Amino acid sequence: MITIESSPHLVLHTDSGDRYLSLEGYKCWTIGRNDDNNFVVRDRWISRNHSMLQCTDGGDFYLIDLGSRNGTFVNGRRVSIPVTLKNGDRLTLGQTQLDFFCPVRSLQEDSEEVDGDDSATATALLSVRRLISVMVIDIRDFTVLTRQLDEAILSEVIGTWFRQSGEIIRISGSWVDKYIGDAIMAVWFHPQDRVTSKEGLQICQALSNMQKMTQKLSARYPLPFPLRIGAGVNTGYAMVGNTGSGDRPDYTALGDTVNAAFRLESCTKQLGKEVALGQTTYQGLEAAQLNLNSLEAHEVHLKGYDRPMPTYAGNFADIEAFLPRDN
């Protein structure tokens, strides 16, 4: 028999006392001022749909900020990406505090950490110039979607999209650097001064998998129109740093390479395409001996740039076409 103390739950601290909020029976819970949330909190500093908790099949709990005005914090640290919660974490939303408890999961984690490598939890402070590839993926017509879709469904769809995006990017050898409203930014480090064939294929596979995931997610929900995404990928040098630790890295990349990736994603709309690659990214894919004939060459004027930039644009079907087929 599972008792309250051993089952996943939140403790909401209020002026009239503590409230127990069970995290069982569902896979997704939203927190906010609106009555359509699973947990309604009457705090004027909390947004109508403030944040979301999701439980994976493996029992992990993710906390996702839903673009709240005043932010969501875990142990005093603002959540800018979905984070995995641990037993005893303190959540702060507006002026409200909640404690997360998952004792059963905690015992499993403690067992795993005993056998783990101590170096995994070491904190590093690093700022170096590195060759990176930056991918920016944006949900198309998101503003229209927010006006036509029930907020509870919208929160679940977008939260699931964020989480599954993070899993795809991680499998592809990277991490999601930023979750920005209706977009994500992922970064790949290149250990050499070039993009290797393997790295180029990982980036393309991530693009393809993101498109497939979005299509499947779109089919699962009663949406007013199918979800669509657009992507920009750029490769170049940037200043990068890691000020995180353990399973919560906090990487940052700054510079023209990052800015151009965002501009490339935006220019896909004017080109009428779904994916735009910078010239160095394209050259890295050429080194992988991929057949890139389906991509169109353009000279685009990106916002904030004095000169036109060579760009190679296509659709997700074009990316899928030149990926190796499994035997």
Short mmCIF file of C-alpha atoms in Angstrom, two decimals:
data_model
loop_
_atom_site.label_atom_id
_atom_site.label_comp_id
_atom_site.label_asym_id
_atom_site.label_seq_id
_atom_site.Cartn_x
_atom_site.Cartn_y
_atom_site.Cartn_z
CA MET A 1 0.00 0.00 0.00
CA ILE A 2 1.33 3.45 -1.01
CA THR A 3 0.89 6.10 1.67
CA ILE A 4 0.77 9.86 1.27
CA GLU A 5 4.34 10.09 2.49
CA SER A 6 5.62 7.67 -0.19
CA SER A 7 3.56 8.89 -3.18
CA PRO A 8 4.48 11.86 -5.39
CA HIS A 9 2.89 15.10 -4.20
CA LEU A 10 3.24 18.83 -3.77
CA VAL A 11 2.82 20.74 -0.53
CA LEU A 12 1.36 24.19 -1.14
CA HIS A 13 2.18 26.68 1.62
CA THR A 14 -0.61 29.20 2.34
CA ASP A 15 -1.45 31.66 5.10
CA SER A 16 -4.18 29.30 6.33
CA GLY A 17 -1.87 26.29 6.38
CA ASP A 18 -0.31 23.71 4.10
CA ARG A 19 -2.27 21.95 1.33
CA TYR A 20 -1.45 18.46 0.01
CA LEU A 21 -1.65 18.18 -3.81
CA SER A 22 -1.49 14.63 -5.13
CA LEU A 23 0.53 13.88 -8.27
CA GLU A 24 -1.15 10.59 -9.11
CA GLY A 25 -3.75 9.49 -11.63
CA TYR A 26 -2.54 11.77 -14.43
CA LYS A 27 0.59 12.45 -16.48
CA CYS A 28 0.22 16.22 -16.69
CA TRP A 29 -0.79 18.93 -14.18
CA THR A 30 -1.02 22.67 -14.79
CA ILE A 31 -0.69 25.39 -12.16
CA GLY A 32 -2.14 28.89 -12.47
CA ARG A 33 -4.86 31.40 -11.57
CA ASN A 34 -7.44 30.15 -14.08
CA ASP A 35 -10.08 27.67 -12.97
CA ASP A 36 -9.15 25.32 -15.83
CA ASN A 37 -5.84 24.42 -14.15
CA ASN A 38 -5.37 21.20 -12.22
CA PHE A 39 -4.06 23.26 -9.30
CA VAL A 40 -5.64 26.69 -9.00
CA VAL A 41 -3.59 29.20 -6.99
CA ARG A 42 -5.15 32.59 -6.17
CA ASP A 43 -1.97 34.62 -6.31
CA ARG A 44 -2.15 37.79 -8.42
CA TRP A 45 1.56 37.42 -9.23
CA ILE A 46 0.90 34.06 -10.88
CA SER A 47 -0.12 33.92 -14.56
CA ARG A 48 -3.43 32.43 -15.70
CA ASN A 49 -1.57 29.32 -16.91
CA HIS A 50 1.75 29.63 -15.16
CA SER A 51 3.60 26.31 -15.24
CA MET A 52 3.20 22.60 -15.84
CA LEU A 53 4.34 19.36 -14.26
CA GLN A 54 4.71 16.27 -16.45
CA CYS A 55 5.46 12.71 -15.40
CA THR A 56 7.26 10.46 -17.87
CA ASP A 57 6.74 6.73 -18.24
CA GLY A 58 10.00 6.27 -16.33
CA GLY A 59 8.66 8.17 -13.32
CA ASP A 60 10.60 11.40 -13.81
CA PHE A 61 8.79 14.66 -13.11
CA TYR A 62 9.49 17.66 -15.33
CA LEU A 63 8.63 21.24 -14.43
CA ILE A 64 7.95 23.51 -17.42
CA ASP A 65 7.33 27.25 -17.31
CA LEU A 66 4.51 28.18 -19.71
CA GLY A 67 5.78 31.65 -20.54
CA SER A 68 4.68 33.16 -17.22
CA ARG A 69 5.16 36.87 -16.66
CA ASN A 70 6.98 36.58 -13.32
CA GLY A 71 8.76 33.28 -13.87
CA THR A 72 8.98 29.87 -12.22
CA PHE A 73 11.84 29.06 -9.84
CA VAL A 74 13.31 25.83 -8.47
CA ASN A 75 15.42 26.26 -5.35
CA GLY A 76 15.77 29.95 -6.16
CA ARG A 77 16.87 29.40 -9.73
CA ARG A 78 14.65 30.56 -12.59
CA VAL A 79 13.41 27.83 -14.91
CA SER A 80 14.14 28.69 -18.54
CA ILE A 81 14.03 25.09 -19.75
CA PRO A 82 12.11 22.03 -18.52
CA VAL A 83 13.96 20.67 -15.48
CA THR A 84 13.78 17.31 -13.73
CA LEU A 85 12.56 17.68 -10.16
CA LYS A 86 14.15 15.93 -7.21
CA ASN A 87 12.65 15.00 -3.87
CA GLY A 88 12.52 18.05 -1.61
CA ASP A 89 12.85 20.71 -4.33
CA ARG A 90 11.31 24.09 -3.47
CA LEU A 91 9.14 25.62 -6.24
CA THR A 92 8.37 29.35 -6.28
CA LEU A 93 5.61 30.79 -8.48
CA GLY A 94 4.89 34.48 -7.96
CA GLN A 95 4.67 34.84 -4.18
CA THR A 96 3.63 31.22 -3.69
CA GLN A 97 5.89 28.40 -2.55
CA LEU A 98 5.41 24.68 -3.03
CA ASP A 99 7.58 21.72 -2.06
CA PHE A 100 7.91 18.70 -4.34
CA PHE A 101 8.11 15.24 -2.78
CA CYS A 102 8.72 11.95 -4.52
CA PRO A 103 10.35 9.73 -1.84
CA VAL A 104 10.11 6.48 -3.83
CA ARG A 105 11.95 8.08 -6.74
CA SER A 106 14.45 9.63 -4.33
CA LEU A 107 15.51 6.20 -3.02
CA GLN A 108 16.18 5.04 -6.58
CA GLU A 109 18.21 8.16 -7.32
CA ASP A 110 20.25 7.77 -4.15
CA SER A 111 21.13 4.20 -5.16
CA GLU A 112 22.17 5.31 -8.62
CA GLU A 113 24.23 8.21 -7.33
CA VAL A 114 26.30 5.96 -5.08
CA ASP A 115 27.54 4.11 -8.15
CA GLY A 116 27.93 7.26 -10.20
CA ASP A 117 31.00 9.27 -11.12
CA ASP A 118 31.65 12.13 -8.69
CA SER A 119 32.95 14.22 -11.57
CA ALA A 120 29.41 14.34 -13.02
CA THR A 121 28.37 16.74 -10.27
CA ALA A 122 31.39 18.98 -10.47
CA THR A 123 30.64 22.60 -11.23
CA ALA A 124 32.60 24.19 -14.02
CA LEU A 125 33.03 27.78 -15.05
CA LEU A 126 34.15 28.00 -18.64
CA SER A 127 34.19 30.69 -21.29
CA VAL A 128 35.95 29.81 -24.52
CA ARG A 129 35.66 30.41 -28.25
CA ARG A 130 34.35 27.28 -29.93
CA LEU A 131 33.04 26.13 -33.27
CA ILE A 132 29.36 25.38 -32.79
CA SER A 133 26.21 24.70 -34.76
CA VAL A 134 23.06 26.43 -33.58
CA MET A 135 19.59 25.14 -34.46
CA VAL A 136 16.51 27.30 -33.90
CA ILE A 137 13.10 25.65 -34.33
CA ASP A 138 9.87 27.62 -34.18
CA ILE A 139 6.21 26.56 -34.08
CA ARG A 140 4.44 28.26 -37.00
CA ASP A 141 1.26 30.31 -36.46
CA PHE A 142 1.56 29.89 -32.69
CA THR A 143 -0.23 33.16 -31.94
CA VAL A 144 -3.19 32.07 -34.04
CA LEU A 145 -3.17 28.72 -32.26
CA THR A 146 -3.34 30.37 -28.82
CA ARG A 147 -6.46 32.28 -29.88
CA GLN A 148 -8.30 29.26 -31.22
CA LEU A 149 -7.32 26.49 -28.81
CA ASP A 150 -8.51 25.78 -25.27
CA GLU A 151 -5.76 26.90 -22.86
CA ALA A 152 -5.63 23.57 -21.03
CA ILE A 153 -5.06 21.66 -24.28
CA LEU A 154 -2.60 24.30 -25.47
CA SER A 155 -0.54 23.97 -22.30
CA GLU A 156 -0.43 20.20 -22.62
CA VAL A 157 0.46 20.27 -26.33
CA ILE A 158 3.23 22.83 -25.99
CA GLY A 159 4.61 21.33 -22.80
CA THR A 160 4.77 17.90 -24.44
CA TRP A 161 6.37 19.38 -27.53
CA PHE A 162 9.05 21.06 -25.40
CA ARG A 163 9.82 17.88 -23.48
CA GLN A 164 9.96 15.61 -26.51
CA SER A 165 12.07 18.18 -28.34
CA GLY A 166 14.59 18.07 -25.52
CA GLU A 167 14.75 14.28 -25.70
CA ILE A 168 15.31 14.33 -29.49
CA ILE A 169 18.05 16.93 -29.23
CA ARG A 170 19.75 15.03 -26.39
CA ILE A 171 19.77 11.78 -28.37
CA SER A 172 21.28 13.73 -31.27
CA GLY A 173 24.31 14.72 -29.21
CA SER A 174 23.27 18.17 -28.07
CA TRP A 175 21.09 19.91 -25.51
CA VAL A 176 18.38 22.57 -25.64
CA ASP A 177 20.06 25.81 -24.66
CA LYS A 178 16.87 27.87 -24.50
CA TYR A 179 13.11 27.42 -24.57
CA ILE A 180 11.79 30.73 -25.89
CA GLY A 181 8.01 31.04 -25.98
CA ASP A 182 7.14 28.90 -29.01
CA ALA A 183 10.72 28.09 -30.05
CA ILE A 184 13.81 26.20 -28.94
CA MET A 185 17.51 26.79 -29.49
CA ALA A 186 19.91 23.83 -29.51
CA VAL A 187 23.70 23.92 -29.71
CA TRP A 188 26.24 21.35 -30.92
CA PHE A 189 29.91 21.66 -29.96
CA HIS A 190 32.38 20.62 -32.63
CA PRO A 191 35.61 19.37 -31.04
CA GLN A 192 37.54 19.99 -34.25
CA ASP A 193 37.69 23.10 -36.41
CA ARG A 194 35.17 21.59 -38.80
CA VAL A 195 31.84 19.79 -38.82
CA THR A 196 32.46 16.06 -39.13
CA SER A 197 30.27 13.74 -41.20
CA LYS A 198 28.83 12.20 -38.05
CA GLU A 199 27.94 15.59 -36.58
CA GLY A 200 26.32 16.75 -39.80
CA LEU A 201 24.16 13.64 -39.89
CA GLN A 202 23.19 14.09 -36.22
CA ILE A 203 21.93 17.61 -36.93
CA CYS A 204 19.94 16.48 -39.97
CA GLN A 205 18.52 13.51 -38.09
CA ALA A 206 17.42 15.85 -35.30
CA LEU A 207 15.61 18.03 -37.84
CA SER A 208 13.86 15.02 -39.33
CA ASN A 209 12.89 13.60 -35.93
CA MET A 210 11.55 16.97 -34.78
CA GLN A 211 9.28 17.11 -37.82
CA LYS A 212 8.02 13.54 -37.29
CA MET A 213 7.40 14.16 -33.60
CA THR A 214 5.47 17.35 -34.36
CA GLN A 215 3.27 15.55 -36.87
CA LYS A 216 2.49 12.73 -34.41
CA LEU A 217 1.74 15.20 -31.62
CA SER A 218 -0.53 17.18 -33.93
CA ALA A 219 -2.53 14.06 -34.73
CA ARG A 220 -3.09 13.28 -31.02
CA TYR A 221 -4.98 16.46 -30.18
CA PRO A 222 -8.10 18.22 -31.52
CA LEU A 223 -6.25 21.17 -33.03
CA PRO A 224 -7.83 23.78 -35.35
CA PHE A 225 -5.01 23.16 -37.86
CA PRO A 226 -1.94 20.89 -38.04
CA LEU A 227 1.17 21.90 -36.10
CA ARG A 228 3.99 23.05 -38.35
CA ILE A 229 7.56 24.02 -37.54
CA GLY A 230 10.36 25.93 -39.25
CA ALA A 231 14.09 25.72 -38.59
CA GLY A 232 17.30 27.64 -39.10
CA VAL A 233 20.76 26.10 -38.62
CA ASN A 234 24.00 28.06 -38.59
CA THR A 235 27.60 27.04 -37.91
CA GLY A 236 30.44 29.28 -36.79
CA TYR A 237 32.52 30.42 -33.85
CA ALA A 238 30.98 31.76 -30.65
CA MET A 239 31.79 32.31 -27.00
CA VAL A 240 30.37 29.45 -24.98
CA GLY A 241 30.26 28.77 -21.26
CA ASN A 242 29.03 26.30 -18.67
CA THR A 243 28.07 27.56 -15.25
CA GLY A 244 25.92 24.56 -14.34
CA SER A 245 26.52 21.30 -12.55
CA GLY A 246 25.41 17.68 -12.57
CA ASP A 247 22.21 16.99 -14.48
CA ARG A 248 21.32 20.69 -14.65
CA PRO A 249 23.84 22.25 -17.03
CA ASP A 250 23.45 25.92 -17.80
CA TYR A 251 25.26 26.47 -21.07
CA THR A 252 25.28 29.74 -22.95
CA ALA A 253 26.43 30.65 -26.44
CA LEU A 254 26.83 34.25 -27.54
CA GLY A 255 27.77 35.96 -30.75
CA ASP A 256 26.97 36.45 -34.41
CA THR A 257 26.63 32.71 -35.07
CA VAL A 258 23.70 32.51 -32.66
CA ASN A 259 22.03 35.66 -33.98
CA ALA A 260 22.27 34.45 -37.57
CA ALA A 261 20.59 31.13 -36.68
CA PHE A 262 17.54 33.03 -35.44
CA ARG A 263 17.52 35.19 -38.57
CA LEU A 264 17.80 32.13 -40.79
CA GLU A 265 14.76 30.57 -39.16
CA SER A 266 12.82 33.79 -39.74
CA CYS A 267 13.84 33.99 -43.40
CA THR A 268 12.30 30.57 -44.15
CA LYS A 269 8.92 32.32 -44.15
CA GLN A 270 9.90 34.79 -46.86
CA LEU A 271 11.51 31.98 -48.88
CA GLY A 272 8.44 29.78 -48.55
CA LYS A 273 10.55 26.93 -47.12
CA GLU A 274 10.72 25.05 -43.83
CA VAL A 275 14.50 24.84 -43.26
CA ALA A 276 17.34 27.29 -43.94
CA LEU A 277 21.02 26.38 -43.53
CA GLY A 278 23.96 28.75 -43.27
CA GLN A 279 26.85 28.31 -45.69
CA THR A 280 29.24 26.68 -43.21
CA THR A 281 26.54 24.23 -42.11
CA TYR A 282 25.89 23.34 -45.75
CA GLN A 283 29.61 22.78 -46.35
CA GLY A 284 29.72 20.47 -43.33
CA LEU A 285 26.92 18.40 -44.83
CA GLU A 286 28.76 18.29 -48.15
CA ALA A 287 31.70 16.76 -46.28
CA ALA A 288 29.35 13.98 -45.22
CA GLN A 289 28.91 13.23 -48.93
CA LEU A 290 25.18 13.81 -48.79
CA ASN A 291 23.19 14.54 -51.94
CA LEU A 292 22.09 18.13 -51.29
CA ASN A 293 20.71 18.88 -54.75
CA SER A 294 17.19 19.28 -53.34
CA LEU A 295 18.27 22.37 -51.38
CA GLU A 296 18.00 25.74 -53.14
CA ALA A 297 20.80 28.32 -52.97
CA HIS A 298 19.76 31.86 -52.06
CA GLU A 299 21.32 35.18 -51.15
CA VAL A 300 19.16 36.51 -48.32
CA HIS A 301 19.17 39.86 -46.56
CA LEU A 302 18.97 39.04 -42.88
CA LYS A 303 17.74 41.70 -40.46
CA GLY A 304 20.67 43.54 -38.91
CA TYR A 305 23.21 42.45 -41.53
CA ASP A 306 24.72 44.81 -44.11
CA ARG A 307 25.47 42.16 -46.71
CA PRO A 308 23.36 39.32 -48.10
CA MET A 309 24.16 35.90 -46.67
CA PRO A 310 24.47 32.69 -48.71
CA THR A 311 21.68 30.38 -47.56
CA TYR A 312 20.49 26.92 -48.60
CA ALA A 313 16.78 26.31 -48.11
CA GLY A 314 14.42 23.38 -48.45
CA ASN A 315 11.65 21.47 -46.72
CA PHE A 316 11.79 18.70 -44.14
CA ALA A 317 11.05 16.22 -46.92
CA ASP A 318 14.30 17.33 -48.60
CA ILE A 319 16.22 16.72 -45.37
CA GLU A 320 14.65 13.29 -45.01
CA ALA A 321 15.50 12.44 -48.63
CA PHE A 322 19.27 12.67 -48.18
CA LEU A 323 19.47 10.89 -44.82
CA PRO A 324 20.89 7.35 -45.03
CA ARG A 325 18.27 4.62 -45.04
CA ASP A 326 18.46 1.86 -42.44
CA ASN A 327 19.25 -1.49 -43.98
#
